[in-house]
């Protein structure tokens, strides 16, 4: 009698087991088809140059430049900054505060900070 595990094309008892059987059969076929390269691949990989790394000082300098630009903008337009702060105070002082509202605002600020950190620490950036 033929067992389902002997024949990879035979139906299996579970819905997803046919895929597992097919993958196992493919892996066995690929294992038999391996061609020894006598260490050629390892020598090629060892001969490759090291990946270019960004200098460690780059990100702190970029952050410092953005901070300096923000300070310069605030100093260049003191009346605008004062007006924005005054309007923000007026809007915030007119709103009723609740613990849930403060929690939502804090959660939004944390999400914004984490997103900005993830974006700025991205290796491609």
PDB file of C-alpha atoms in Angstrom:
ATOM      1  CA  UNK A   1       0.000   0.000   0.000  1.00  0.00           C
ATOM      2  CA  UNK A   2       1.323   3.465  -0.901  1.00  0.00           C
ATOM      3  CA  UNK A   3       1.909   5.925   1.956  1.00  0.00           C
ATOM      4  CA  UNK A   4       1.145   9.645   1.415  1.00  0.00           C
ATOM      5  CA  UNK A   5       4.634  10.590   2.675  1.00  0.00           C
ATOM      6  CA  UNK A   6       6.331   8.360   0.079  1.00  0.00           C
ATOM      7  CA  UNK A   7       4.799  10.197  -2.870  1.00  0.00           C
ATOM      8  CA  UNK A   8       5.119  14.037  -2.753  1.00  0.00           C
ATOM      9  CA  UNK A   9       2.237  14.400  -5.229  1.00  0.00           C
ATOM     10  CA  UNK A  10      -0.162  12.299  -3.134  1.00  0.00           C
ATOM     11  CA  UNK A  11      -2.897  14.199  -1.267  1.00  0.00           C
ATOM     12  CA  UNK A  12      -2.272  14.719   2.418  1.00  0.00           C
ATOM     13  CA  UNK A  13      -4.619  14.533   5.370  1.00  0.00           C
ATOM     14  CA  UNK A  14      -4.442  18.261   6.188  1.00  0.00           C
ATOM     15  CA  UNK A  15      -5.148  21.178   3.915  1.00  0.00           C
ATOM     16  CA  UNK A  16      -1.652  22.707   4.085  1.00  0.00           C
ATOM     17  CA  UNK A  17       0.436  19.553   4.330  1.00  0.00           C
ATOM     18  CA  UNK A  18       0.621  19.222   0.531  1.00  0.00           C
ATOM     19  CA  UNK A  19       2.727  22.366   0.437  1.00  0.00           C
ATOM     20  CA  UNK A  20       5.063  21.039   3.118  1.00  0.00           C
ATOM     21  CA  UNK A  21       5.438  17.772   1.188  1.00  0.00           C
ATOM     22  CA  UNK A  22       6.124  19.644  -2.053  1.00  0.00           C
ATOM     23  CA  UNK A  23       8.741  21.841  -0.382  1.00  0.00           C
ATOM     24  CA  UNK A  24      10.456  18.830   1.178  1.00  0.00           C
ATOM     25  CA  UNK A  25      10.616  17.100  -2.204  1.00  0.00           C
ATOM     26  CA  UNK A  26      12.040  20.234  -3.835  1.00  0.00           C
ATOM     27  CA  UNK A  27      14.670  20.597  -1.097  1.00  0.00           C
ATOM     28  CA  UNK A  28      15.708  16.960  -1.596  1.00  0.00           C
ATOM     29  CA  UNK A  29      16.045  17.513  -5.347  1.00  0.00           C
ATOM     30  CA  UNK A  30      18.128  20.654  -4.827  1.00  0.00           C
ATOM     31  CA  UNK A  31      20.343  18.890  -2.296  1.00  0.00           C
ATOM     32  CA  UNK A  32      21.157  16.239  -4.908  1.00  0.00           C
ATOM     33  CA  UNK A  33      21.869  18.905  -7.572  1.00  0.00           C
ATOM     34  CA  UNK A  34      24.588  20.734  -5.551  1.00  0.00           C
ATOM     35  CA  UNK A  35      27.786  21.379  -7.512  1.00  0.00           C
ATOM     36  CA  UNK A  36      30.971  21.677  -5.468  1.00  0.00           C
ATOM     37  CA  UNK A  37      32.960  24.774  -6.412  1.00  0.00           C
ATOM     38  CA  UNK A  38      36.104  23.856  -4.435  1.00  0.00           C
ATOM     39  CA  UNK A  39      35.846  26.978  -2.263  1.00  0.00           C
ATOM     40  CA  UNK A  40      35.521  29.431  -5.176  1.00  0.00           C
ATOM     41  CA  UNK A  41      32.481  31.180  -3.697  1.00  0.00           C
ATOM     42  CA  UNK A  42      34.180  31.608  -0.312  1.00  0.00           C
ATOM     43  CA  UNK A  43      37.281  33.102  -1.962  1.00  0.00           C
ATOM     44  CA  UNK A  44      35.175  35.546  -3.971  1.00  0.00           C
ATOM     45  CA  UNK A  45      33.265  36.673  -0.884  1.00  0.00           C
ATOM     46  CA  UNK A  46      36.525  37.146   1.060  1.00  0.00           C
ATOM     47  CA  UNK A  47      37.961  39.235  -1.791  1.00  0.00           C
ATOM     48  CA  UNK A  48      35.019  41.661  -1.803  1.00  0.00           C
ATOM     49  CA  UNK A  49      35.721  45.050  -0.231  1.00  0.00           C
ATOM     50  CA  UNK A  50      34.146  45.868   3.102  1.00  0.00           C
ATOM     51  CA  UNK A  51      30.815  47.713   2.841  1.00  0.00           C
ATOM     52  CA  UNK A  52      31.133  51.471   3.003  1.00  0.00           C
ATOM     53  CA  UNK A  53      30.078  52.754   6.400  1.00  0.00           C
ATOM     54  CA  UNK A  54      28.874  56.253   7.088  1.00  0.00           C
ATOM     55  CA  UNK A  55      31.078  58.248   9.462  1.00  0.00           C
ATOM     56  CA  UNK A  56      29.910  58.149  13.073  1.00  0.00           C
ATOM     57  CA  UNK A  57      29.903  61.946  13.327  1.00  0.00           C
ATOM     58  CA  UNK A  58      27.431  62.421  10.455  1.00  0.00           C
ATOM     59  CA  UNK A  59      24.102  62.023  12.277  1.00  0.00           C
ATOM     60  CA  UNK A  60      24.964  64.170  15.344  1.00  0.00           C
ATOM     61  CA  UNK A  61      26.241  66.918  13.033  1.00  0.00           C
ATOM     62  CA  UNK A  62      23.057  66.817  10.936  1.00  0.00           C
ATOM     63  CA  UNK A  63      20.921  66.983  14.107  1.00  0.00           C
ATOM     64  CA  UNK A  64      22.990  69.913  15.393  1.00  0.00           C
ATOM     65  CA  UNK A  65      22.613  71.729  12.068  1.00  0.00           C
ATOM     66  CA  UNK A  66      18.822  71.299  12.156  1.00  0.00           C
ATOM     67  CA  UNK A  67      18.753  72.589  15.739  1.00  0.00           C
ATOM     68  CA  UNK A  68      20.893  75.577  14.777  1.00  0.00           C
ATOM     69  CA  UNK A  69      18.581  76.297  11.843  1.00  0.00           C
ATOM     70  CA  UNK A  70      15.547  76.201  14.155  1.00  0.00           C
ATOM     71  CA  UNK A  71      17.200  78.551  16.640  1.00  0.00           C
ATOM     72  CA  UNK A  72      18.272  80.901  13.839  1.00  0.00           C
ATOM     73  CA  UNK A  73      14.735  80.914  12.480  1.00  0.00           C
ATOM     74  CA  UNK A  74      13.324  81.660  15.928  1.00  0.00           C
ATOM     75  CA  UNK A  75      15.821  84.494  16.439  1.00  0.00           C
ATOM     76  CA  UNK A  76      15.198  85.907  12.966  1.00  0.00           C
ATOM     77  CA  UNK A  77      11.456  86.101  13.469  1.00  0.00           C
ATOM     78  CA  UNK A  78      10.827  86.868  17.167  1.00  0.00           C
ATOM     79  CA  UNK A  79       7.458  88.477  16.572  1.00  0.00           C
ATOM     80  CA  UNK A  80       6.232  85.462  14.596  1.00  0.00           C
ATOM     81  CA  UNK A  81       7.401  83.064  17.306  1.00  0.00           C
ATOM     82  CA  UNK A  82       5.758  85.200  19.992  1.00  0.00           C
ATOM     83  CA  UNK A  83       2.486  85.305  18.012  1.00  0.00           C
ATOM     84  CA  UNK A  84       2.497  81.544  17.479  1.00  0.00           C
ATOM     85  CA  UNK A  85       3.180  80.903  21.170  1.00  0.00           C
ATOM     86  CA  UNK A  86       0.466  83.373  22.208  1.00  0.00           C
ATOM     87  CA  UNK A  87      -2.108  81.713  19.892  1.00  0.00           C
ATOM     88  CA  UNK A  88      -1.090  78.238  21.050  1.00  0.00           C
ATOM     89  CA  UNK A  89      -1.555  79.341  24.670  1.00  0.00           C
ATOM     90  CA  UNK A  90      -4.934  80.875  23.856  1.00  0.00           C
ATOM     91  CA  UNK A  91      -6.106  77.683  22.097  1.00  0.00           C
ATOM     92  CA  UNK A  92      -4.822  75.363  24.801  1.00  0.00           C
ATOM     93  CA  UNK A  93      -6.146  77.423  27.704  1.00  0.00           C
ATOM     94  CA  UNK A  94      -9.639  77.504  26.135  1.00  0.00           C
ATOM     95  CA  UNK A  95      -9.831  73.683  25.912  1.00  0.00           C
ATOM     96  CA  UNK A  96     -11.124  71.614  28.803  1.00  0.00           C
ATOM     97  CA  UNK A  97      -8.534  69.092  29.951  1.00  0.00           C
ATOM     98  CA  UNK A  98      -9.258  65.507  30.866  1.00  0.00           C
ATOM     99  CA  UNK A  99      -6.968  62.657  31.765  1.00  0.00           C
ATOM    100  CA  UNK A 100      -7.962  60.789  28.606  1.00  0.00           C
ATOM    101  CA  UNK A 101      -7.272  63.832  26.427  1.00  0.00           C
ATOM    102  CA  UNK A 102      -3.847  64.361  27.979  1.00  0.00           C
ATOM    103  CA  UNK A 103      -3.099  60.658  27.484  1.00  0.00           C
ATOM    104  CA  UNK A 104      -4.064  60.833  23.819  1.00  0.00           C
ATOM    105  CA  UNK A 105      -1.879  63.888  23.257  1.00  0.00           C
ATOM    106  CA  UNK A 106       1.054  62.227  25.045  1.00  0.00           C
ATOM    107  CA  UNK A 107       0.589  59.035  23.009  1.00  0.00           C
ATOM    108  CA  UNK A 108       0.550  61.073  19.804  1.00  0.00           C
ATOM    109  CA  UNK A 109       3.723  62.907  20.827  1.00  0.00           C
ATOM    110  CA  UNK A 110       5.463  59.628  21.693  1.00  0.00           C
ATOM    111  CA  UNK A 111       4.411  58.128  18.345  1.00  0.00           C
ATOM    112  CA  UNK A 112       5.681  61.222  16.552  1.00  0.00           C
ATOM    113  CA  UNK A 113       9.001  61.098  18.418  1.00  0.00           C
ATOM    114  CA  UNK A 114       9.466  57.375  17.703  1.00  0.00           C
ATOM    115  CA  UNK A 115       8.639  57.911  14.051  1.00  0.00           C
ATOM    116  CA  UNK A 116      11.097  60.787  13.777  1.00  0.00           C
ATOM    117  CA  UNK A 117      13.787  58.737  15.526  1.00  0.00           C
ATOM    118  CA  UNK A 118      13.196  55.756  13.237  1.00  0.00           C
ATOM    119  CA  UNK A 119      13.319  57.989  10.179  1.00  0.00           C
ATOM    120  CA  UNK A 120      16.491  59.785  11.275  1.00  0.00           C
ATOM    121  CA  UNK A 121      18.268  56.568  12.303  1.00  0.00           C
ATOM    122  CA  UNK A 122      17.427  54.788   9.065  1.00  0.00           C
ATOM    123  CA  UNK A 123      20.618  53.377   7.523  1.00  0.00           C
ATOM    124  CA  UNK A 124      19.692  54.660   4.068  1.00  0.00           C
ATOM    125  CA  UNK A 125      19.238  58.208   5.383  1.00  0.00           C
TER     126      UNK A 125
END
